[in-house]
Coordinates of C-alpha atoms in Angstrom, one line a residue:
Chain A
X102 CA -0.7 -0.1 -0.1
X103 CA 3.0 2.6 0.7
X104 CA 5.2 1.1 -0.5
X105 CA 7.5 3.0 -3.2
X106 CA 8.4 1.8 -6.9
X107 CA 12.1 0.2 -5.9
X108 CA 10.3 -1.7 -3.1
X109 CA 7.1 -3.5 -5.4
X110 CA 10.0 -4.4 -6.9
X111 CA 11.9 -5.9 -4.7
X112 CA 9.8 -7.0 -2.6
X113 CA 11.8 -6.2 0.9
X114 CA 9.7 -3.2 3.3
X115 CA 12.4 -1.7 5.6
X116 CA 9.2 -1.8 8.4
X117 CA 6.5 -4.1 9.5
X118 CA 3.1 -2.4 8.7
X119 CA 2.3 0.2 10.2
X120 CA -0.6 -0.2 11.8
X121 CA 0.0 -3.7 13.4
X122 CA -0.4 -3.5 16.7
X123 CA 2.8 -4.5 18.7
X124 CA 1.8 -7.5 20.6
X125 CA 5.3 -9.9 21.6
X126 CA 8.5 -8.3 23.0
X127 CA 11.7 -10.7 23.8
X128 CA 14.1 -8.1 25.5
X129 CA 17.6 -10.4 25.5
X130 CA 16.3 -13.5 26.0
X131 CA 19.7 -16.6 27.5
X132 CA 17.9 -20.1 27.5
X133 CA 21.6 -22.6 29.0
X134 CA 20.9 -25.4 29.4
X135 CA 21.5 -27.8 32.3
X136 CA 24.1 -29.7 30.2
X137 CA 26.5 -25.9 30.3
X138 CA 24.9 -26.0 26.4
X139 CA 23.8 -21.9 25.4
X140 CA 21.4 -22.6 23.5
X141 CA 20.1 -18.6 23.4
X142 CA 22.5 -15.5 23.7
X143 CA 20.8 -12.4 24.5
X144 CA 17.6 -13.0 21.6
X145 CA 15.9 -9.2 20.8
X146 CA 12.8 -9.2 18.4
X147 CA 9.0 -7.4 18.9
X148 CA 6.0 -9.2 16.8
X149 CA 3.3 -7.6 16.1
X150 CA -0.7 -9.0 15.2
X151 CA -1.0 -10.3 11.7
X152 CA 2.6 -11.1 11.0
X153 CA 3.5 -13.7 9.6
X154 CA 7.2 -14.5 10.8
X155 CA 9.5 -17.5 10.3
X156 CA 12.6 -17.8 12.8
X157 CA 15.4 -19.2 9.7
X158 CA 18.9 -21.1 10.8
X159 CA 20.9 -24.3 10.5
X160 CA 20.3 -26.2 13.5
X161 CA 21.4 -25.7 16.5
X162 CA 20.5 -21.5 16.4
X163 CA 18.0 -22.5 18.8
X164 CA 14.7 -21.7 16.7
X165 CA 13.0 -24.4 18.8
X166 CA 14.0 -23.5 21.8
X167 CA 13.4 -19.8 20.9
X168 CA 9.4 -20.7 20.1
X169 CA 9.3 -23.3 23.3
X170 CA 9.8 -20.0 24.8
X171 CA 7.3 -18.3 23.6
X172 CA 5.1 -21.4 24.2
X173 CA 5.8 -21.3 28.1
X174 CA 7.2 -25.0 27.8
X175 CA 10.3 -23.9 29.0
X176 CA 11.6 -20.6 30.9
X177 CA 14.4 -18.3 29.5
X178 CA 18.3 -18.2 31.4
X179 CA 18.0 -15.1 31.0
X180 CA 16.1 -11.9 29.8
X181 CA 12.0 -11.4 29.3
X182 CA 9.5 -12.3 27.4
X183 CA 6.6 -8.9 27.2
X184 CA 3.5 -10.0 25.9
X185 CA 1.5 -6.8 24.8
X186 CA -1.3 -7.1 24.8
X187 CA -4.2 -9.4 26.8
X188 CA -3.2 -13.3 25.9
X189 CA -4.1 -16.3 28.0
X190 CA -3.2 -19.5 27.6
X191 CA -5.6 -20.5 25.4
X192 CA -4.9 -17.9 23.1
X193 CA -1.6 -19.9 21.8
X194 CA -2.3 -23.3 19.6
X195 CA 1.8 -24.9 19.2
X196 CA 1.9 -27.2 15.8
X197 CA 4.6 -30.1 16.2
X198 CA 7.1 -31.2 14.0
X199 CA 5.3 -34.2 14.2
X200 CA 1.6 -34.7 13.2
X201 CA 1.3 -35.9 17.7
X202 CA -1.9 -36.6 17.4
X203 CA -3.2 -39.3 19.8
X204 CA -3.1 -43.2 17.6
X205 CA -6.0 -44.2 19.5
X206 CA -8.1 -40.9 18.3
X207 CA -9.9 -40.8 15.7
X208 CA -9.3 -37.6 13.5
X209 CA -12.9 -36.1 14.7
X210 CA -11.9 -36.9 18.3
X211 CA -8.1 -35.0 17.9
X212 CA -9.7 -32.1 16.5
X213 CA -11.2 -32.5 20.0
X214 CA -9.8 -32.6 21.8
X215 CA -8.1 -29.0 22.5
X216 CA -11.4 -27.8 23.8
X217 CA -12.0 -31.6 25.5
X218 CA -9.7 -30.2 28.3
X219 CA -11.4 -27.4 28.0
X220 CA -15.0 -29.5 29.2
X221 CA -16.6 -28.2 26.3
X222 CA -18.9 -31.4 24.7
X223 CA -18.4 -33.1 21.4
X224 CA -21.8 -32.0 20.3
X225 CA -20.8 -28.7 21.8
X226 CA -17.8 -28.2 19.5
X227 CA -18.5 -31.8 16.1
X228 CA -19.6 -27.0 14.9
X229 CA -16.1 -26.3 15.0
X230 CA -14.3 -29.2 14.3
X231 CA -16.5 -29.6 10.7
X232 CA -15.4 -26.0 10.3
X233 CA -11.8 -26.5 11.0
X234 CA -12.0 -29.4 9.4
X235 CA -13.3 -28.5 6.3
X236 CA -10.5 -26.0 6.3
X237 CA -8.3 -28.1 5.8
X238 CA -9.6 -30.7 3.7
X239 CA -9.9 -33.6 5.6
X240 CA -14.7 -33.8 5.0
X241 CA -15.0 -37.5 5.5
X242 CA -12.8 -38.3 7.6
X243 CA -14.5 -37.5 10.7
X244 CA -13.9 -41.3 11.6
X245 CA -10.6 -42.3 10.4
X246 CA -7.4 -43.1 12.7
X247 CA -4.1 -41.6 12.1
X248 CA -2.8 -44.4 11.2
X249 CA -4.9 -44.3 7.7
X250 CA -3.8 -41.3 6.6
X251 CA -0.2 -40.2 5.2
X252 CA 1.5 -37.8 6.8
X253 CA 0.2 -34.6 4.6
X254 CA -3.4 -35.7 5.6
X255 CA -1.9 -36.1 9.4
X256 CA -0.1 -32.7 9.8
X257 CA -3.5 -30.8 8.5
X258 CA -5.4 -32.9 11.5
X259 CA -2.5 -31.1 13.3
X260 CA -2.9 -27.8 12.4
X261 CA -6.9 -28.0 11.9
X262 CA -6.3 -29.2 15.8
X263 CA -4.5 -26.1 16.7
X264 CA -6.0 -23.9 14.8
X265 CA -9.9 -25.6 16.3
X266 CA -9.7 -23.5 19.3
X267 CA -9.4 -20.3 17.9
X268 CA -6.0 -18.6 19.0
X269 CA -4.7 -15.1 17.6
X270 CA -0.9 -16.7 17.9
X271 CA -0.4 -19.8 16.1
X272 CA 3.2 -21.4 16.7
X273 CA 4.8 -23.6 14.1
X274 CA 7.9 -26.2 15.0
X275 CA 8.8 -27.2 12.1
X276 CA 6.0 -29.2 10.9
X277 CA 6.6 -28.7 6.5
X278 CA 9.9 -30.6 7.9
X279 CA 10.0 -34.1 7.3
X280 CA 6.9 -34.2 3.8
X281 CA 7.2 -34.2 0.3
X282 CA 7.9 -31.5 -1.4
X283 CA 4.2 -31.6 -3.3
X284 CA 2.8 -31.8 -0.4
X285 CA 4.6 -29.8 1.2
X286 CA 3.8 -27.1 -1.5
X287 CA 0.2 -27.7 -0.9
X288 CA 0.1 -27.3 2.9
X289 CA 2.0 -24.5 2.4
X290 CA -1.1 -23.1 0.7
X291 CA -3.3 -23.9 2.7
X292 CA -2.0 -22.6 5.8
X293 CA -1.9 -18.9 4.1
X294 CA -4.9 -19.7 3.4
X295 CA -6.3 -19.9 7.0
X296 CA -3.7 -16.7 8.0
X297 CA -5.6 -14.9 6.1
X298 CA -8.6 -16.0 7.1
X299 CA -8.5 -16.6 10.9
X300 CA -5.8 -13.7 10.8
X301 CA -3.8 -14.4 13.8
X302 CA -0.2 -14.3 13.9
X303 CA 1.7 -17.3 13.3
X304 CA 6.3 -18.5 14.0
X305 CA 7.5 -20.5 12.3
X306 CA 10.6 -22.3 12.7
X307 CA 11.5 -23.3 9.8
X308 CA 15.0 -24.1 7.6
X309 CA 14.6 -24.1 4.6
X310 CA 14.9 -20.6 2.6
X311 CA 12.1 -20.8 0.0
X312 CA 9.3 -21.4 2.7
X313 CA 9.8 -18.8 4.8
X314 CA 9.9 -16.0 1.7
X315 CA 6.2 -18.3 0.0
X316 CA 4.8 -17.9 3.9
X317 CA 6.6 -15.2 5.5
X318 CA 5.7 -11.5 5.8
X319 CA 9.2 -11.6 7.5
X320 CA 12.2 -14.1 8.3
X321 CA 14.1 -13.0 11.1
X322 CA 17.6 -14.7 9.7
X323 CA 19.5 -17.1 13.0
X324 CA 22.8 -17.6 13.8
X325 CA 23.9 -20.4 16.0
X326 CA 26.6 -21.5 18.6
X327 CA 25.0 -19.0 20.5
X328 CA 21.2 -19.1 18.5
X329 CA 21.4 -15.7 17.8
X330 CA 18.8 -12.5 15.9
X331 CA 22.0 -12.4 12.5
X332 CA 19.8 -10.1 10.3
X333 CA 15.9 -9.0 10.9
X334 CA 14.1 -9.2 6.8
X335 CA 10.5 -8.6 6.0
X336 CA 8.7 -9.5 3.0
X337 CA 6.1 -6.5 1.9
X338 CA 3.1 -8.6 2.9
X339 CA 0.7 -7.0 0.2
X340 CA 2.3 -9.4 -2.3
X341 CA -0.1 -11.6 -4.0
X342 CA 1.4 -15.7 -2.6
X343 CA 0.3 -17.8 -5.2
X344 CA 1.4 -20.0 -7.4
X345 CA 2.4 -17.7 -10.0
X346 CA 4.1 -15.8 -7.1
X347 CA 5.9 -18.7 -6.5
X348 CA 7.7 -19.2 -10.1
X349 CA 8.5 -14.5 -9.9
X350 CA 11.8 -13.2 -10.1
X351 CA 10.6 -11.1 -7.2
X352 CA 10.4 -14.6 -5.4
X353 CA 13.5 -15.3 -6.8
X354 CA 15.1 -12.1 -5.7
X355 CA 14.1 -12.8 -2.7
X356 CA 15.3 -16.3 -1.4
X357 CA 18.3 -14.9 -3.0
X358 CA 18.6 -12.0 -0.2
X359 CA 17.5 -14.5 2.4
X360 CA 20.3 -17.2 1.5
X361 CA 22.6 -14.7 1.8
X362 CA 21.8 -14.0 5.2
X363 CA 21.6 -16.8 6.4
X364 CA 25.6 -18.2 3.9
X365 CA 27.3 -15.6 6.1
X366 CA 24.9 -16.1 9.0
X367 CA 26.6 -19.4 9.3
X368 CA 30.3 -18.8 8.0
X369 CA 30.5 -17.0 11.9
X370 CA 31.5 -20.6 12.7
X371 CA 33.1 -21.7 9.8
X372 CA 36.3 -21.6 11.6
X373 CA 36.7 -19.5 14.0
X374 CA 36.7 -22.7 16.3
X375 CA 33.7 -22.6 18.7
X376 CA 31.1 -20.4 20.9
X377 CA 31.9 -17.2 20.2
X378 CA 34.4 -16.0 21.6
Chain B
X804 CA -5.9 -61.3 2.3
X805 CA -6.7 -60.3 -1.1
X806 CA -3.3 -60.2 -2.3
X807 CA -3.1 -64.3 -2.1
X808 CA -7.1 -65.1 -3.0
X809 CA -6.1 -63.6 -6.2
X810 CA -5.8 -64.8 -9.2
X811 CA -2.6 -66.5 -10.2
X812 CA -3.1 -67.4 -14.3
X813 CA -2.4 -63.6 -14.9
X814 CA 0.6 -63.3 -12.4
X815 CA 4.1 -63.8 -13.6
X816 CA 6.0 -66.8 -12.8
X817 CA 8.0 -64.6 -9.7
X818 CA 4.8 -63.8 -8.1
X819 CA 3.3 -66.3 -8.5
X820 CA 5.4 -68.5 -7.3
X821 CA 5.3 -65.8 -3.9
X822 CA 1.4 -66.6 -4.3
X823 CA 2.2 -70.3 -4.0
X824 CA 4.9 -69.9 -1.2
X825 CA 2.2 -67.6 0.5
X826 CA -0.6 -70.3 0.7
X827 CA 1.9 -73.2 1.5
X828 CA 2.8 -71.2 4.1
X829 CA -1.1 -70.7 5.3
X830 CA -1.7 -74.2 5.9
X831 CA 0.5 -75.4 7.6
X832 CA 1.0 -72.5 9.8
X833 CA -1.8 -75.1 10.9
X834 CA -1.2 -78.6 9.8
X835 CA 2.4 -78.9 10.7
X836 CA 1.3 -78.3 14.4
X837 CA -1.8 -80.9 14.4
X838 CA 0.3 -83.5 12.3
X839 CA 3.7 -83.5 15.1
X840 CA 1.1 -83.4 17.7
X841 CA -1.0 -86.6 16.1
X842 CA 2.3 -89.0 15.5
X843 CA 3.3 -87.2 18.8
X844 CA 0.4 -88.6 20.5
X845 CA -0.1 -92.0 18.7
X846 CA 4.9 -92.9 19.6
X847 CA 3.5 -92.3 23.1
X848 CA 0.7 -95.2 22.6
X849 CA 2.7 -98.1 20.0
X850 CA 6.2 -97.2 23.1
X851 CA 3.8 -98.2 26.0
X852 CA 3.0 -100.9 23.6
X853 CA 5.8 -102.3 22.0
X854 CA 7.5 -102.3 25.6
X855 CA 4.6 -103.3 27.7
X856 CA 5.1 -99.9 29.5
X857 CA 2.9 -101.1 32.7
X858 CA -0.8 -98.1 33.7
X859 CA 1.1 -97.2 36.8
X860 CA 3.6 -96.0 35.1
X861 CA 3.1 -94.5 31.5
X862 CA -0.7 -94.6 30.7
X863 CA -1.3 -95.3 27.3
X864 CA -3.3 -91.6 26.0
X865 CA -6.8 -94.1 25.5
X866 CA -6.8 -94.3 28.5
X867 CA -6.0 -90.5 29.9
X868 CA -8.5 -89.7 27.7
X869 CA -11.0 -92.3 29.4
X870 CA -10.4 -91.2 32.9
X871 CA -9.9 -87.8 31.9
X872 CA -13.9 -88.4 31.0
X873 CA -14.3 -90.9 33.6
X874 CA -13.3 -88.6 36.9
X875 CA -14.9 -85.8 35.7
X876 CA -16.3 -85.0 38.3
X877 CA -13.8 -84.7 40.2
X878 CA -10.8 -83.4 38.2
X879 CA -13.6 -80.6 37.0
X880 CA -14.7 -80.1 40.7
X881 CA -10.8 -79.3 40.9
X882 CA -10.1 -77.7 38.4
X883 CA -13.0 -74.6 39.4
X884 CA -11.2 -74.3 42.5
X885 CA -8.5 -73.7 40.8
X886 CA -9.3 -71.6 38.4
X887 CA -11.3 -69.0 41.5
X888 CA -7.9 -68.5 41.9
X889 CA -5.5 -67.5 39.7
X890 CA -9.0 -65.0 38.6
X891 CA -9.7 -63.6 41.5
X892 CA -5.5 -63.3 42.0
X893 CA -5.2 -61.7 38.4
X894 CA -8.4 -60.0 39.4
X895 CA -5.4 -58.2 41.9
X896 CA -2.8 -58.4 40.5
X897 CA -4.4 -55.9 37.3
X898 CA -6.2 -54.0 40.5
X899 CA -2.9 -53.5 43.1
X900 CA -0.3 -53.7 39.6
X901 CA -1.9 -51.2 38.1
X902 CA -3.1 -48.4 41.1
X903 CA 0.9 -48.9 41.9
X904 CA 2.1 -48.0 38.6
X905 CA -0.1 -44.6 38.4
X906 CA 0.9 -43.8 42.1
X907 CA 4.2 -44.6 40.1
X908 CA 3.9 -42.2 37.4
X909 CA 2.6 -39.3 39.6
X910 CA 5.6 -39.3 41.4
X911 CA 9.1 -40.0 41.3
X912 CA 10.2 -40.4 44.5
X913 CA 7.5 -43.1 45.8
X914 CA 9.1 -45.6 42.9
X915 CA 11.4 -44.4 43.6
X916 CA 11.1 -45.6 47.2
X917 CA 9.0 -48.7 46.7
X918 CA 10.1 -50.9 42.7
X919 CA 13.0 -52.5 45.0
X920 CA 10.6 -53.7 47.1
X921 CA 8.1 -54.8 43.8
X922 CA 11.9 -56.5 43.0
X923 CA 12.4 -58.3 45.9
X924 CA 9.4 -59.0 46.3
X925 CA 9.9 -61.3 42.3
X926 CA 13.3 -62.1 41.9
X927 CA 12.5 -64.1 45.2
X928 CA 11.2 -67.7 44.3
X929 CA 7.1 -67.5 45.6
X930 CA 8.8 -72.1 46.8
X931 CA 10.6 -69.9 49.1
X932 CA 8.5 -67.3 50.8
X933 CA 5.4 -69.6 50.2
X934 CA 6.5 -71.5 54.1
X935 CA 6.9 -67.6 56.1
X936 CA 3.3 -67.0 54.2
X937 CA 1.7 -70.7 55.4
X938 CA 3.0 -69.8 58.8
X939 CA 0.9 -65.7 59.2
X940 CA -1.8 -66.6 56.8
X941 CA -4.6 -69.4 58.9
X942 CA -6.9 -69.5 56.1
X943 CA -6.0 -71.3 53.1
X944 CA -8.1 -69.5 50.1
X945 CA -6.2 -66.5 51.5
X946 CA -2.8 -68.2 51.6
X947 CA -3.1 -69.2 47.5
X948 CA -5.0 -65.8 46.9
X949 CA -1.7 -63.9 48.2
X950 CA 1.3 -66.7 46.1
X951 CA -1.2 -66.1 43.1
X952 CA -0.7 -62.4 43.3
X953 CA 2.3 -62.5 44.4
X954 CA 3.5 -64.2 41.0
X955 CA 1.3 -62.6 38.6
X956 CA 1.6 -58.9 39.6
X957 CA 5.4 -57.6 38.6
X958 CA 4.5 -57.9 35.1
X959 CA 1.7 -56.0 35.3
X960 CA 3.6 -53.7 37.4
X961 CA 6.7 -53.1 35.5
X962 CA 5.3 -53.3 32.1
X963 CA 2.2 -50.7 33.1
X964 CA 4.8 -48.2 34.9
X965 CA 7.0 -48.6 31.4
X966 CA 3.8 -47.4 29.5
X967 CA 2.0 -44.6 31.6
X968 CA 6.5 -43.5 31.3
X969 CA 6.2 -43.9 27.3
X970 CA 3.8 -40.9 25.9
X971 CA 5.1 -38.8 23.6
X972 CA 7.0 -35.8 24.8
X973 CA 5.0 -33.9 23.2
X974 CA 2.1 -34.6 23.3
X975 CA 2.8 -33.3 27.2
X976 CA 4.2 -31.0 25.3
X977 CA 0.4 -30.6 23.9
X978 CA -1.5 -31.6 27.1
X979 CA 0.6 -28.5 28.9
X980 CA -0.2 -26.4 25.7
X981 CA -4.1 -27.0 26.6
X982 CA -3.4 -26.6 30.5
X983 CA -4.9 -30.1 31.2
X984 CA -5.4 -30.9 34.7
X985 CA -2.7 -34.5 36.4
X986 CA -6.0 -36.4 35.9
X987 CA -6.6 -35.1 32.2
X988 CA -3.6 -36.6 31.4
X989 CA -3.8 -39.3 32.9
X990 CA -6.7 -40.4 31.7
X991 CA -7.0 -38.9 27.7
X992 CA -2.6 -40.1 28.0
X993 CA -0.8 -41.7 30.3
X994 CA -3.2 -44.2 30.6
X995 CA -4.6 -44.4 26.9
X996 CA -0.1 -44.9 25.9
X997 CA 0.2 -47.2 28.4
X998 CA -2.7 -50.4 27.3
X999 CA -0.4 -52.0 24.6
X1000 CA 2.5 -52.6 27.2
X1001 CA -0.6 -53.2 30.4
X1002 CA -2.6 -55.6 27.1
X1003 CA 1.3 -57.2 27.8
X1004 CA 1.6 -57.5 30.8
X1005 CA -1.5 -59.0 31.4
X1006 CA -0.7 -62.1 28.9
X1007 CA 2.1 -62.9 30.9
X1008 CA 0.5 -63.0 34.1
X1009 CA -2.6 -65.0 33.5
X1010 CA -0.2 -67.9 32.6
X1011 CA 2.3 -66.7 35.8
X1012 CA -1.2 -66.3 37.8
X1013 CA -2.3 -69.8 37.1
X1014 CA 1.7 -71.5 38.1
X1015 CA 1.2 -69.4 40.9
X1016 CA -2.3 -71.0 41.7
X1017 CA -0.9 -74.2 41.5
X1018 CA 2.4 -73.7 42.6
X1019 CA 1.3 -72.8 46.0
X1020 CA -1.4 -75.4 46.7
X1021 CA 1.3 -78.0 45.6
X1022 CA 3.7 -75.8 48.2
X1023 CA 0.4 -75.4 51.0
X1024 CA -0.4 -79.5 50.7
X1025 CA -4.4 -78.3 50.7
X1026 CA -6.8 -81.8 51.3
X1027 CA -10.5 -82.3 51.0
X1028 CA -12.9 -80.6 49.6
X1029 CA -11.9 -77.6 48.6
X1030 CA -8.5 -78.4 47.0
X1031 CA -7.5 -77.6 43.6
X1032 CA -6.0 -80.4 40.4
X1033 CA -2.8 -79.8 42.2
X1034 CA -3.9 -81.6 45.3
X1035 CA -5.6 -84.0 42.2
X1036 CA -2.2 -84.5 41.4
X1037 CA 0.0 -85.0 44.3
X1038 CA -2.9 -87.4 45.8
X1039 CA -2.7 -89.6 42.7
X1040 CA 0.8 -89.2 43.0
X1041 CA 0.7 -91.3 45.5
X1042 CA -1.6 -93.8 44.6
X1043 CA 0.0 -94.4 41.8
X1044 CA -2.6 -92.9 39.9
X1045 CA -0.6 -92.3 36.4
X1046 CA -3.6 -91.6 34.3
X1047 CA -5.9 -89.2 36.8
X1048 CA -1.9 -88.0 36.5
X1049 CA -1.7 -87.4 33.4
X1050 CA -5.6 -86.1 32.4
X1051 CA -4.9 -83.8 35.5
X1052 CA -2.1 -82.3 34.0
X1053 CA -3.5 -82.3 30.5
X1054 CA -6.2 -80.0 32.6
X1055 CA -4.3 -77.8 34.0
X1056 CA -2.0 -77.2 30.8
X1057 CA -5.3 -77.2 28.6
X1058 CA -6.5 -74.1 30.8
X1059 CA -2.7 -72.1 30.9
X1060 CA -3.8 -72.8 26.6
X1061 CA -7.0 -71.2 26.9
X1062 CA -6.2 -68.1 29.0
X1063 CA -3.2 -67.2 26.6
X1064 CA -5.7 -67.5 23.8
X1065 CA -8.6 -65.5 25.4
X1066 CA -5.9 -63.1 27.2
X1067 CA -4.1 -62.3 23.2
X1068 CA -8.4 -62.6 21.9
X1069 CA -8.5 -59.4 24.7
X1070 CA -5.6 -57.4 23.4
X1071 CA -6.5 -57.6 20.0
X1072 CA -10.0 -56.9 20.0
X1073 CA -8.8 -52.9 22.6
X1074 CA -6.4 -52.8 20.5
X1075 CA -6.5 -53.1 16.4
X1076 CA -8.7 -49.7 15.9
X1077 CA -4.2 -48.2 16.1
X1078 CA -2.4 -50.0 17.5
X1079 CA 0.7 -52.1 15.3
X1080 CA 0.4 -55.0 17.8
X1081 CA -3.1 -55.4 16.4
X1082 CA -2.7 -54.7 12.9
X1083 CA -3.5 -56.9 10.5
X1084 CA -1.2 -56.1 7.1
X1085 CA -1.6 -57.6 4.0
X1086 CA 1.9 -58.6 2.3

């Protein structure tokens, strides 16, 4: 909307949308595990409502740790995580790297689980579950057991389960890493559709440059050992993310920018011994 | 299964061979053990006849069968007694094992404190403990129950504990993120996840409960109206009534097999929808 012609061409914007309300602020976050491994050191970033943020980096850069800290599954050794709006734990959903379904429960019951744990009966939950299953193209599979589904379908159940509570924040830890590329593309499209419809804020951990550029409005490239923010890349949220985008020169340029940043982040560790200084 | 019924004429030689192989294997699985069994019984009979072995040393299979019919009222009432002890011993083992393993998962401290005792009870042979039980407990039924319970209890405890602790870490996080109570986590996550392990333990415990019931009776040396199959065996041994001894033995092992099959079927029914162990595989 306010992007200049040049910005349009590169797809890069210098700031996130000005009208977005700040949601979350990480201040000087460090995490050292009991085995003395420092997963994160001095991580700072803010997140605005409605953003689609990717945490991109090599393995060991602490991106999953950062996600777990934000989810409240773990506490930082030092630093603060401030929620700048009233956000309860019911507003946050987590999608794991594995589908993480209950193997003894049907697709319907798996999606019901988060609602069920909040005391919502099957009848009361049914409309929301059916709607969510329709959104992830799984209508008709309500009674199927997880083992009967393909990897991509299981992941879609997992996403449906994450979104059935209408969360304001969806945290995803490399959800598509184990899927083949065709399935992955399809699920990227599905995820973007859901993000546009439900307007949640997303934090997406990935080690795929292409995936992060396709999905995100913002990419934080992280460096490893210790994990820290290396570069913060914003992408115009107004860009049409469709099949044409995948093959556009704009997309290619953004991928190159991001790849370069990632390469530079990784070169920090190369030959530099270990653990910075 | 459908692949095996496939029309063999449309298949290439290699696949056709595979189909024939599968067919043979399916038949052989039942036929071979049956043939061997029939042959063994036949040889048993022949050996008795050829060597003119007296009945009180080794009775012919036919005689054992006749005794089984003739002594049926006596033997089956004893079988009922043994079955009762086995069943209630197993029931107590299930209740005790599951309750204790749930306690273990709720508190690591309880597990650390009590698990060694469970192991001590398990590794000490029941025959060695029994004289103590004999001194402390008066009631015959209680004695036998205690004994059956002691042997059957451990596999259920250790398997269920293992199962309750083998829950996927991410699923536990998922429950935590959804503010699940300890009760919800136990009921909706840990217990269902432990079910295959528990059923595995139950299958072992079923056979052990029978062994416990029989061994206890042997050591207790019970007799009279309420005596089980072990007493019949001892009694028959004293009287050199080998046919009855064999008949009682046959009943015990048949009971063990029935218990095992019944628990396997139960396990399959409970897990058939989701667990690997109970799934049918086509290839």
